[in-house]
Amino acid sequence: MSDYQIRLMDEQSAREILHWKYDAPYAMYNMMEDSDDSEDIEELMDGSYFGVRTPDGTLIGFFCYGRNAQVGGGVQQGLYLDGTALDIGLGLRPELTGGGRGLAFLQAGMKFGQQNYPARRFRLSVAAFNLRAVSLYKKAGFLPGQRFVNRYGDSETEFLLMETAGPF
């Protein structure tokens, strides 16, 4: 959808995103409990994150590209070393998920990535249990690849690496 306005993340958008709360089983995507966490704000404003707004100015999501779109367990296993893929991460405002907006939203982020980054294809990491997202990514041309486990504190989550088939 070309109506989306994708702009470098600003502090107001970053603080709003940090307050988003996803219900189980998607609660692992909640960014933080403490809205004054300066490290999370700094990450969201490090130049790799972009806020996505509708024409009326409503913040509906974000994209990130490069290293911040990678998951620690995959980094530790060396799964992101191929320099020809652009890693993309995304988040849609919780109350908008599951409503059929995902494909247009993802395609807008892919188009933005094509226009602003040198890469031959896209890659993303998705929690393997998130079948709704896996289905969406397949519709957008991503193919499933390797699985890996990410450990965070006492929890472990299996992730699926997905890539587009070829050059943009």
PDB file of C-alpha atoms in Angstrom, residues 9 14 18 31 37-50 62 64 67-70:
ATOM      1  CA  MET A   9      12.234   6.461  13.806  1.00  0.00           C
ATOM      2  CA  ALA A  14       9.835   4.888  19.712  1.00  0.00           C
ATOM      3  CA  LEU A  18       7.565   0.511  23.580  1.00  0.00           C
ATOM      4  CA  MET A  31       9.459  -4.700  23.869  1.00  0.00           C
ATOM      5  CA  ASP A  37      14.340   2.278  29.377  1.00  0.00           C
ATOM      6  CA  SER A  38      16.880   4.411  27.544  1.00  0.00           C
ATOM      7  CA  GLU A  39      18.638   1.405  25.950  1.00  0.00           C
ATOM      8  CA  ASP A  40      15.458   0.371  24.119  1.00  0.00           C
ATOM      9  CA  ILE A  41      14.851   3.969  22.990  1.00  0.00           C
ATOM     10  CA  GLU A  42      18.445   4.210  21.760  1.00  0.00           C
ATOM     11  CA  GLU A  43      18.127   0.964  19.788  1.00  0.00           C
ATOM     12  CA  LEU A  44      14.902   2.095  18.125  1.00  0.00           C
ATOM     13  CA  MET A  45      16.585   5.365  17.165  1.00  0.00           C
ATOM     14  CA  ASP A  46      19.934   3.948  15.989  1.00  0.00           C
ATOM     15  CA  GLY A  47      19.154   4.534  12.292  1.00  0.00           C
ATOM     16  CA  SER A  48      17.999   1.006  11.425  1.00  0.00           C
ATOM     17  CA  TYR A  49      14.376   1.450  12.567  1.00  0.00           C
ATOM     18  CA  PHE A  50      11.632   3.259  10.654  1.00  0.00           C
ATOM     19  CA  PHE A  62       7.740  -0.219  12.194  1.00  0.00           C
ATOM     20  CA  CYS A  64      14.071  -2.458  10.920  1.00  0.00           C
ATOM     21  CA  ARG A  67      21.684  -6.427  12.261  1.00  0.00           C
ATOM     22  CA  ASN A  68      18.769  -5.333  14.470  1.00  0.00           C
ATOM     23  CA  ALA A  69      16.484  -7.587  12.423  1.00  0.00           C
ATOM     24  CA  GLN A  70      18.593 -10.608  13.348  1.00  0.00           C
TER      25      GLN A  70
END
